[in-house]
């Protein structure tokens, strides 16, 4: 009653601390843990709520109340449909209780959330776990195959062309025979400056003849 009064008075933080202390002393106080769980859900503190839900589920599994444990975890998933951790915890519960097909179903649901969030690598990993758990799980296999990157086409490199035959050397042309140099004609002798021209010599001869006769 005192704890309820604290919560109603707006002193949830004080009530939470008292709940934690009591649970530390006696973890089997499931009723207190459920109140703590509901309080976390109301505050949208989903990580803490899931931790409490899993602790409650574990206690119920130990007491062989599997249906109550399943309903609790399914209730958390319904409250937080995009909680990947919630899906994974529910999958773990199904694995521990011998329901691999349902566990694989939750893996597929978690993978879809990861894909929507842009985490394709995380989705592939989760789908791989589903296929490993149930190799014949059609939904998991189909979704995983659709996410595989297409193989790059193999481009065959053509063989190099054969080397071109070496060109035979062109036959050497015989060297052109040298033509003998034209013999130089002796240059015409120039009349000496002191040699009389022929006309003048004839004139002198005629004068001598006239003198004689």
Coordinates of N, CA and C in Angstrom, one line a residue:
X1 N 0.8 -1.2 0.0 CA 0.0 0.0 0.0 C 0.9 1.3 0.0
X2 N 1.9 1.2 0.8 CA 2.8 2.4 0.8 C 3.4 2.7 -0.5
X3 N 3.8 1.6 -1.2 CA 4.4 1.8 -2.6 C 3.4 2.4 -3.5
X4 N 2.2 1.9 -3.5 CA 1.1 2.4 -4.3 C 0.8 3.8 -4.0
X5 N 0.9 4.2 -2.8 CA 0.6 5.6 -2.4 C 1.7 6.5 -2.9
X6 N 3.0 6.0 -2.9 CA 4.1 6.8 -3.5 C 3.8 7.0 -5.0
X7 N 3.4 6.0 -5.7 CA 3.2 6.1 -7.1 C 2.1 7.1 -7.4
X8 N 1.0 7.0 -6.6 CA -0.2 7.9 -6.9 C 0.2 9.3 -6.5
X9 N 1.1 9.5 -5.6 CA 1.5 10.8 -5.2 C 2.5 11.4 -6.2
X10 N 2.8 10.8 -7.3 CA 3.8 11.3 -8.2 C 5.2 11.0 -7.9
X11 N 5.4 10.1 -6.9 CA 6.8 9.8 -6.5 C 7.2 8.5 -7.0
X12 N 7.1 8.3 -8.4 CA 7.4 7.0 -9.0 C 8.9 6.7 -8.8
X13 N 9.8 7.7 -8.9 CA 11.2 7.4 -8.7 C 11.5 6.8 -7.3
X14 N 10.8 7.3 -6.3 CA 11.0 6.8 -4.9 C 10.5 5.3 -4.9
X15 N 9.3 5.1 -5.5 CA 8.7 3.8 -5.5 C 9.6 2.8 -6.2
X16 N 10.2 3.3 -7.4 CA 11.0 2.4 -8.2 C 12.3 2.0 -7.4
X17 N 12.9 2.9 -6.6 CA 14.1 2.5 -5.8 C 13.7 1.5 -4.7
X18 N 12.5 1.6 -4.1 CA 12.1 0.7 -3.1 C 11.9 -0.7 -3.7
X19 N 11.2 -0.7 -4.9 CA 11.0 -2.0 -5.6 C 12.3 -2.7 -5.9
X20 N 13.3 -1.9 -6.4 CA 14.6 -2.5 -6.7 C 15.3 -3.1 -5.5
X21 N 15.2 -2.4 -4.4 CA 15.8 -2.9 -3.1 C 15.2 -4.2 -2.7
X22 N 13.8 -4.2 -2.7 CA 13.1 -5.4 -2.3 C 13.4 -6.6 -3.2
X23 N 13.5 -6.3 -4.5 CA 13.8 -7.4 -5.4 C 15.2 -7.9 -5.3
X24 N 16.1 -7.0 -4.9 CA 17.5 -7.5 -4.7 C 17.5 -8.4 -3.5
X25 N 16.7 -8.1 -2.5 CA 16.7 -9.0 -1.3 C 15.9 -10.3 -1.6
X26 N 14.9 -10.2 -2.5 CA 14.1 -11.4 -2.7 C 13.7 -11.4 -4.2
X27 N 14.5 -11.9 -5.1 CA 14.1 -11.9 -6.6 C 12.8 -12.6 -6.9
X28 N 12.3 -13.4 -6.0 CA 11.1 -14.1 -6.3 C 9.8 -13.3 -6.1
X29 N 9.9 -12.1 -5.7 CA 8.7 -11.3 -5.5 C 8.2 -10.8 -6.9
X30 N 7.5 -11.8 -7.6 CA 7.1 -11.5 -8.9 C 6.1 -10.4 -9.0
X31 N 5.2 -10.3 -8.0 CA 4.2 -9.2 -8.0 C 4.9 -7.8 -8.1
X32 N 5.9 -7.6 -7.3 CA 6.6 -6.3 -7.3 C 7.3 -6.1 -8.7
X33 N 7.8 -7.2 -9.2 CA 8.5 -7.0 -10.5 C 7.5 -6.7 -11.6
X34 N 6.3 -7.2 -11.5 CA 5.3 -6.9 -12.5 C 4.9 -5.4 -12.4
X35 N 4.8 -4.9 -11.2 CA 4.5 -3.5 -11.0 C 5.6 -2.6 -11.6
X36 N 6.8 -3.1 -11.4 CA 8.0 -2.3 -11.9 C 7.9 -2.3 -13.4
X37 N 7.6 -3.5 -14.0 CA 7.5 -3.7 -15.4 C 6.4 -2.8 -16.0
X38 N 5.3 -2.7 -15.4 CA 4.2 -1.9 -15.9 C 4.6 -0.4 -15.8
X39 N 5.3 -0.1 -14.7 CA 5.7 1.3 -14.6 C 6.7 1.7 -15.7
X40 N 7.6 0.8 -16.1 CA 8.5 1.2 -17.2 C 7.8 1.3 -18.5
X41 N 6.8 0.4 -18.7 CA 6.0 0.5 -20.0 C 5.3 1.8 -20.0
X42 N 4.7 2.3 -18.9 CA 4.0 3.5 -18.9 C 4.9 4.7 -19.2
X43 N 6.1 4.6 -18.8 CA 7.1 5.7 -19.0 C 7.8 5.5 -20.4
X44 N 7.4 4.4 -21.1 CA 8.1 4.1 -22.4 C 9.6 3.9 -22.3
X45 N 10.0 3.4 -21.1 CA 11.3 3.0 -20.9 C 11.4 1.5 -21.3
X46 N 11.4 1.3 -22.6 CA 11.2 -0.1 -23.1 C 12.4 -1.0 -22.8
X47 N 13.6 -0.5 -22.7 CA 14.7 -1.4 -22.4 C 14.6 -2.0 -21.0
X48 N 14.3 -1.1 -20.0 CA 14.1 -1.6 -18.7 C 12.9 -2.5 -18.5
X49 N 11.8 -2.1 -19.3 CA 10.6 -2.9 -19.3 C 10.9 -4.4 -19.8
X50 N 11.7 -4.5 -20.8 CA 12.0 -5.8 -21.4 C 12.8 -6.6 -20.4
X51 N 13.8 -5.9 -19.7 CA 14.6 -6.7 -18.8 C 13.7 -7.3 -17.7
X52 N 12.7 -6.5 -17.2 CA 11.8 -7.0 -16.2 C 10.9 -8.1 -16.7
X53 N 10.4 -7.9 -18.0 CA 9.6 -8.9 -18.6 C 10.3 -10.2 -18.7
X54 N 11.6 -10.2 -19.1 CA 12.3 -11.4 -19.3 C 12.6 -12.1 -17.9
X55 N 12.8 -11.3 -16.9 CA 13.0 -11.9 -15.5 C 11.7 -12.5 -15.1
X56 N 10.6 -11.9 -15.3 CA 9.3 -12.5 -14.9 C 9.1 -13.8 -15.7
X57 N 9.3 -13.7 -17.0 CA 9.1 -14.9 -17.9 C 10.0 -16.1 -17.4
X58 N 11.3 -15.8 -17.0 CA 12.2 -16.8 -16.6 C 11.6 -17.5 -15.3
X59 N 11.1 -16.6 -14.4 CA 10.5 -17.2 -13.2 C 9.3 -18.1 -13.5
X60 N 8.5 -17.7 -14.5 CA 7.3 -18.5 -14.8 C 7.7 -19.8 -15.5
X61 N 8.8 -19.7 -16.3 CA 9.3 -20.9 -17.0 C 9.8 -21.9 -15.9
X62 N 10.4 -21.4 -14.9 CA 11.0 -22.2 -13.8 C 9.8 -22.9 -13.1
X63 N 8.7 -22.2 -13.0 CA 7.6 -22.8 -12.3 C 6.7 -23.6 -13.2
X64 N 7.2 -23.8 -14.4 CA 6.4 -24.6 -15.5 C 5.2 -23.9 -16.0
X65 N 5.1 -22.6 -15.8 CA 3.9 -21.9 -16.3 C 4.3 -21.2 -17.6
X66 N 4.5 -22.1 -18.6 CA 5.0 -21.6 -19.9 C 4.0 -20.7 -20.6
X67 N 2.7 -21.0 -20.5 CA 1.7 -20.2 -21.2 C 1.8 -18.7 -20.6
X68 N 1.9 -18.6 -19.3 CA 1.9 -17.2 -18.7 C 3.2 -16.5 -19.2
X69 N 4.3 -17.2 -19.3 CA 5.6 -16.6 -19.7 C 5.4 -16.2 -21.2
X70 N 4.8 -17.0 -22.0 CA 4.7 -16.6 -23.4 C 3.7 -15.4 -23.6
X71 N 2.6 -15.4 -22.8 CA 1.7 -14.3 -23.0 C 2.4 -13.0 -22.5
X72 N 3.2 -13.1 -21.5 CA 3.9 -11.8 -21.1 C 4.8 -11.3 -22.2
X73 N 5.6 -12.2 -22.8 CA 6.5 -11.7 -23.8 C 5.8 -11.2 -25.0
X74 N 4.7 -12.0 -25.4 CA 3.9 -11.5 -26.6 C 3.2 -10.2 -26.3
X75 N 2.9 -10.0 -25.0 CA 2.3 -8.7 -24.7 C 3.2 -7.6 -24.8
X76 N 4.5 -7.8 -24.4 CA 5.5 -6.8 -24.6 C 5.7 -6.5 -26.1
X77 N 5.8 -7.5 -26.9 CA 5.9 -7.3 -28.3 C 4.7 -6.5 -28.9
X78 N 3.6 -6.8 -28.4 CA 2.4 -6.1 -28.9 C 2.4 -4.6 -28.5
X79 N 3.0 -4.3 -27.3 CA 3.1 -2.9 -26.8 C 4.2 -2.2 -27.6
X80 N 5.2 -2.9 -28.0 CA 6.4 -2.3 -28.7 C 6.6 -3.1 -30.0
X81 N 5.8 -2.9 -31.0 CA 5.9 -3.8 -32.2 C 7.2 -3.6 -33.0
X82 N 7.9 -2.5 -32.8 CA 9.1 -2.3 -33.5 C 10.4 -2.6 -32.7
X83 N 10.1 -3.3 -31.6 CA 11.3 -3.6 -30.7 C 11.9 -4.9 -31.2
X84 N 13.1 -4.7 -31.8 CA 13.9 -5.9 -32.3 C 14.3 -6.8 -31.1
X85 N 14.7 -6.2 -30.0 CA 15.1 -7.0 -28.9 C 13.9 -7.8 -28.3
X86 N 12.7 -7.2 -28.4 CA 11.6 -7.9 -27.9 C 11.3 -9.2 -28.8
X87 N 11.4 -9.0 -30.1 CA 11.3 -10.1 -31.0 C 12.3 -11.2 -30.7
X88 N 13.5 -10.8 -30.5 CA 14.6 -11.7 -30.3 C 14.4 -12.5 -29.0
X89 N 14.0 -11.8 -28.0 CA 13.7 -12.4 -26.7 C 12.6 -13.5 -26.8
X90 N 11.5 -13.1 -27.6 CA 10.4 -14.0 -27.8 C 10.9 -15.2 -28.6
X91 N 11.8 -15.0 -29.5 CA 12.4 -16.1 -30.3 C 13.2 -17.0 -29.4
X92 N 14.0 -16.4 -28.5 CA 14.8 -17.2 -27.5 C 13.8 -18.1 -26.6
X93 N 12.7 -17.5 -26.2 CA 11.8 -18.2 -25.4 C 11.3 -19.5 -26.2
X94 N 11.0 -19.3 -27.5 CA 10.5 -20.4 -28.3 C 11.6 -21.5 -28.5
X95 N 12.8 -21.0 -28.6 CA 13.9 -22.0 -28.8 C 14.0 -22.8 -27.5
X96 N 13.9 -22.1 -26.3 CA 14.1 -22.8 -25.1 C 13.0 -23.7 -24.7
X97 N 11.8 -23.5 -25.4 CA 10.7 -24.3 -25.0 C 10.3 -25.3 -26.2
X98 N 11.3 -25.5 -27.1 CA 11.1 -26.5 -28.1 C 10.1 -26.1 -29.2
X99 N 10.1 -24.9 -29.6 CA 9.2 -24.4 -30.7 C 10.1 -23.7 -31.8
X100 N 10.9 -24.4 -32.5 CA 11.9 -23.7 -33.4 C 11.2 -23.0 -34.5
X101 N 10.0 -23.5 -35.0 CA 9.4 -22.8 -36.1 C 8.9 -21.4 -35.7
X102 N 8.3 -21.3 -34.5 CA 7.9 -20.0 -34.0 C 9.1 -19.1 -33.7
X103 N 10.2 -19.7 -33.3 CA 11.4 -18.9 -33.0 C 11.9 -18.3 -34.4
X104 N 11.9 -19.1 -35.4 CA 12.3 -18.6 -36.8 C 11.3 -17.5 -37.2
X105 N 10.0 -17.7 -36.9 CA 9.1 -16.7 -37.3 C 9.4 -15.3 -36.7
X106 N 9.8 -15.3 -35.5 CA 10.2 -14.1 -34.8 C 11.5 -13.5 -35.4
X107 N 12.4 -14.4 -35.8 CA 13.6 -13.9 -36.5 C 13.3 -13.2 -37.8
X108 N 12.3 -13.7 -38.5 CA 11.9 -13.1 -39.8 C 11.3 -11.7 -39.5
X109 N 10.4 -11.6 -38.4 CA 9.8 -10.4 -38.1 C 10.9 -9.3 -37.7
X110 N 11.9 -9.8 -36.9 CA 12.9 -8.9 -36.5 C 13.7 -8.4 -37.7
X111 N 14.0 -9.3 -38.7 CA 14.7 -9.0 -39.9 C 14.0 -7.9 -40.7
X112 N 12.6 -8.0 -40.8 CA 11.9 -7.0 -41.5 C 12.0 -5.6 -40.9
X113 N 12.0 -5.6 -39.6 CA 12.2 -4.3 -39.0 C 13.6 -3.7 -39.3
X114 N 14.6 -4.6 -39.3 CA 16.0 -4.1 -39.6 C 16.1 -3.6 -41.0
X115 N 15.4 -4.3 -41.9 CA 15.4 -3.9 -43.3 C 14.8 -2.5 -43.4
X116 N 13.6 -2.3 -42.8 CA 13.0 -1.0 -42.8 C 13.8 0.1 -42.2
X117 N 14.7 -0.3 -41.2 CA 15.6 0.7 -40.6 C 16.9 0.9 -41.4
X118 N 17.0 0.2 -42.5 CA 18.2 0.3 -43.3 C 19.4 -0.6 -42.9
X119 N 19.2 -1.5 -42.0 CA 20.3 -2.3 -41.6 C 20.2 -3.7 -42.3
X120 N 20.6 -3.7 -43.5 CA 20.5 -4.9 -44.3 C 21.5 -6.0 -43.8
X121 N 22.6 -5.6 -43.4 CA 23.6 -6.6 -42.8 C 23.0 -7.3 -41.6
X122 N 22.4 -6.5 -40.7 CA 21.8 -7.1 -39.5 C 20.7 -8.0 -39.9
X123 N 19.9 -7.6 -40.9 CA 18.8 -8.5 -41.3 C 19.3 -9.8 -41.9
X124 N 20.3 -9.7 -42.7 CA 20.9 -11.0 -43.2 C 21.4 -11.9 -42.1
X125 N 22.0 -11.3 -41.1 CA 22.5 -12.1 -40.0 C 21.3 -12.8 -39.2
X126 N 20.3 -12.1 -39.0 CA 19.1 -12.6 -38.3 C 18.4 -13.7 -39.1
X127 N 18.3 -13.4 -40.4 CA 17.7 -14.4 -41.3 C 18.6 -15.7 -41.4
X128 N 19.9 -15.5 -41.4 CA 20.8 -16.6 -41.3 C 20.6 -17.5 -40.1
X129 N 20.3 -16.9 -39.0 CA 20.0 -17.6 -37.8 C 18.7 -18.4 -37.9
X130 N 17.7 -17.8 -38.5 CA 16.5 -18.5 -38.7 C 16.6 -19.7 -39.6
X131 N 17.4 -19.6 -40.7 CA 17.6 -20.7 -41.6 C 18.5 -21.8 -40.9
X132 N 19.4 -21.3 -40.1 CA 20.2 -22.3 -39.4 C 19.4 -23.1 -38.4
X133 N 18.4 -22.4 -37.8 CA 17.6 -23.1 -36.8 C 16.6 -24.0 -37.5
X134 N 16.0 -23.5 -38.6 CA 15.0 -24.3 -39.3 C 15.4 -24.2 -40.8
X135 N 16.2 -25.1 -41.3 CA 16.6 -25.0 -42.7 C 15.5 -25.0 -43.7
X136 N 14.3 -25.6 -43.4 CA 13.2 -25.6 -44.3 C 12.3 -24.5 -44.2
X137 N 12.6 -23.5 -43.4 CA 11.7 -22.3 -43.2 C 11.6 -21.5 -44.5
X138 N 10.5 -21.6 -45.1 CA 10.3 -21.0 -46.5 C 10.5 -19.5 -46.4
X139 N 9.8 -18.8 -45.5 CA 9.9 -17.4 -45.5 C 11.3 -16.9 -45.2
X140 N 12.0 -17.5 -44.3 CA 13.3 -17.1 -44.0 C 14.3 -17.3 -45.2
X141 N 14.2 -18.4 -45.8 CA 15.0 -18.7 -47.0 C 14.8 -17.8 -48.1
X142 N 13.5 -17.6 -48.4 CA 13.1 -16.7 -49.5 C 13.6 -15.3 -49.3
X143 N 13.4 -14.8 -48.1 CA 13.8 -13.4 -47.8 C 15.3 -13.3 -47.8
X144 N 16.0 -14.3 -47.4 CA 17.4 -14.2 -47.4 C 18.0 -14.2 -48.8
X145 N 17.4 -15.1 -49.6 CA 17.8 -15.2 -51.0 C 17.6 -13.9 -51.8
X146 N 16.5 -13.2 -51.5 CA 16.1 -12.0 -52.2 C 17.1 -10.9 -51.8
X147 N 17.8 -11.0 -50.7 CA 18.7 -10.0 -50.3 C 20.2 -10.2 -50.7
X148 N 20.4 -11.4 -51.4 CA 21.8 -11.6 -51.8 C 22.1 -10.8 -53.0
X149 N 23.3 -10.2 -53.0 CA 23.8 -9.4 -54.1 C 24.0 -10.3 -55.3
X150 N 23.5 -9.8 -56.5 CA 23.8 -10.6 -57.7 C 25.3 -10.7 -58.0
X151 N 25.7 -11.8 -58.4 CA 27.1 -12.0 -58.7 C 27.5 -11.2 -59.9
X152 N 28.6 -10.6 -59.9 CA 29.1 -9.8 -61.0 C 29.4 -10.7 -62.2
X153 N 29.0 -10.3 -63.4 CA 29.2 -11.1 -64.6 C 30.7 -11.3 -64.8
X154 N 31.0 -12.5 -65.3 CA 32.4 -12.8 -65.6 C 32.7 -12.4 -67.0
X155 N 33.6 -11.5 -67.1 CA 34.0 -11.0 -68.4 C 35.3 -11.7 -68.9
X156 N 35.1 -12.5 -70.0 CA 36.3 -13.3 -70.4 C 37.2 -12.4 -71.2
X157 N 38.4 -12.4 -70.9 CA 39.4 -11.6 -71.7 C 39.9 -12.4 -72.9
X158 N 39.7 -11.8 -74.1 CA 40.1 -12.6 -75.3 C 41.6 -12.8 -75.3
X159 N 42.1 -13.9 -75.9 CA 43.5 -14.2 -75.9 C 44.2 -13.1 -76.7
X160 N 45.5 -12.8 -76.4 CA 46.2 -11.8 -77.2 C 46.4 -12.3 -78.6
X161 N 46.4 -11.5 -79.6 CA 46.6 -11.9 -81.0 C 48.0 -12.4 -81.2
X162 N 48.2 -13.4 -82.1 CA 49.6 -14.0 -82.3 C 50.5 -12.9 -82.8
X163 N 51.8 -13.0 -82.5 CA 52.7 -11.9 -82.9 C 52.8 -11.9 -84.5
X164 N 52.9 -10.8 -85.0 CA 53.0 -10.6 -86.5 C 54.4 -11.1 -86.9
X165 N 54.4 -11.8 -88.1 CA 55.7 -12.4 -88.6 C 56.7 -11.2 -88.9
X166 N 57.9 -11.5 -88.6 CA 58.9 -10.4 -88.8 C 59.1 -10.2 -90.3
X167 N 59.1 -9.0 -90.7 CA 59.3 -8.6 -92.1 C 60.7 -8.9 -92.5
X168 N 60.8 -9.6 -93.7 CA 62.2 -9.8 -94.2 C 62.9 -8.5 -94.6
X169 N 64.1 -8.5 -94.4 CA 64.9 -7.3 -94.7 C 64.9 -7.1 -96.2
X170 N 64.6 -5.9 -96.7 CA 64.7 -5.5 -98.1 C 66.1 -5.7 -98.6
X171 N 66.2 -6.3 -99.8 CA 67.5 -6.5 -100.4 C 68.2 -5.1 -100.6
X172 N 69.4 -5.2 -100.3 CA 70.2 -3.9 -100.5 C 70.4 -3.6 -102.0
X173 N 70.2 -2.4 -102.4 CA 70.4 -1.9 -103.7 C 71.9 -1.7 -103.9
X174 N 72.4 -2.2 -105.1 CA 73.8 -1.9 -105.4 C 74.0 -0.4 -105.4
X175 N 75.2 -0.1 -104.9 CA 75.5 1.3 -104.9 C 75.7 1.8 -106.3
X176 N 75.2 2.9 -106.6 CA 75.3 3.5 -107.9 C 76.8 3.8 -108.2
X177 N 77.2 3.3 -109.5 CA 78.6 3.5 -109.8 C 78.8 5.0 -110.1
X178 N 79.9 5.4 -109.7 CA 80.3 6.8 -109.8 C 80.7 7.1 -111.3
X179 N 80.1 8.1 -111.9 CA 80.5 8.5 -113.2 C 81.9 9.2 -113.2
X180 N 82.7 8.8 -114.2 CA 84.0 9.5 -114.2 C 83.8 11.0 -114.4
X181 N 84.6 11.7 -113.7 CA 84.5 13.1 -113.8 C 84.9 13.6 -115.2
X182 N 84.2 14.5 -115.7 CA 84.5 15.0 -117.1 C 85.8 15.7 -117.0
X183 N 86.6 15.3 -118.1 CA 88.0 15.9 -118.2 C 87.9 17.3 -118.5
X184 N 88.7 18.1 -117.8 CA 88.6 19.5 -118.0 C 89.3 19.9 -119.3
X185 N 88.6 20.7 -120.1 CA 89.2 21.2 -121.3 C 90.2 22.3 -121.0
X186 N 91.4 22.3 -121.6 CA 92.3 23.4 -121.4 C 91.7 24.7 -121.7
X187 N 91.8 25.6 -120.9 CA 91.3 26.9 -121.1 C 92.0 27.6 -122.3
X188 N 91.2 28.3 -123.1 CA 91.8 29.0 -124.2 C 92.8 30.0 -123.7
X189 N 93.9 29.9 -124.4 CA 95.0 30.9 -123.9 C 94.6 32.3 -124.3
X190 N 94.8 33.2 -123.4 CA 94.5 34.5 -123.6 C 95.7 35.2 -124.3
X191 N 95.4 36.1 -125.3 CA 96.5 36.8 -126.0 C 97.3 37.6 -125.0
X192 N 98.6 37.5 -125.2 CA 99.5 38.3 -124.3 C 99.3 39.8 -124.5
X193 N 99.5 40.5 -123.5 CA 99.3 42.0 -123.6 C 100.3 42.6 -124.6
X194 N 101.5 41.8 -124.9 CA 102.5 42.4 -125.8 C 102.4 41.7 -127.1
X195 N 101.5 40.8 -127.4 CA 101.4 40.2 -128.7 C 100.5 41.0 -129.6
X196 N 101.0 41.3 -130.9 CA 100.3 42.2 -131.8 C 99.1 41.4 -132.3
X197 N 98.0 42.1 -132.5 CA 96.9 41.5 -133.1 C 97.2 41.2 -134.6
X198 N 96.6 40.1 -135.1 CA 96.9 39.7 -136.5 C 96.6 40.8 -137.5
X199 N 95.7 41.6 -137.4 CA 95.3 42.6 -138.4 C 96.4 43.7 -138.5
X200 N 96.9 44.0 -137.3 CA 98.0 45.0 -137.3 C 99.3 44.5 -138.0
X201 N 99.6 43.1 -137.8 CA 100.7 42.5 -138.4 C 100.6 42.6 -139.9
X202 N 99.4 42.3 -140.4 CA 99.2 42.3 -141.9 C 99.4 43.7 -142.4
X203 N 99.0 44.7 -141.6 CA 99.1 46.1 -142.1 C 100.6 46.5 -142.2
X204 N 101.3 46.1 -141.2 CA 102.7 46.4 -141.3 C 103.4 45.7 -142.5
X205 N 103.0 44.5 -142.8 CA 103.6 43.7 -143.9 C 103.3 44.4 -145.2
X206 N 102.1 44.9 -145.4 CA 101.7 45.6 -146.6 C 102.5 46.9 -146.7
X207 N 102.8 47.6 -145.6 CA 103.6 48.8 -145.7 C 105.0 48.5 -146.1
X208 N 105.6 47.4 -145.6 CA 106.9 47.1 -146.0 C 107.0 46.8 -147.5
X209 N 106.0 46.1 -148.0 CA 106.0 45.8 -149.4 C 106.0 47.0 -150.2
X210 N 105.2 48.0 -149.9 CA 105.1 49.2 -150.6 C 106.4 50.0 -150.6
X211 N 107.1 49.9 -149.4 CA 108.3 50.7 -149.3 C 109.4 50.1 -150.3
X212 N 109.3 48.7 -150.3 CA 110.3 48.0 -151.2 C 110.1 48.4 -152.6
X213 N 108.8 48.5 -153.0 CA 108.6 48.7 -154.4 C 108.3 50.2 -154.7

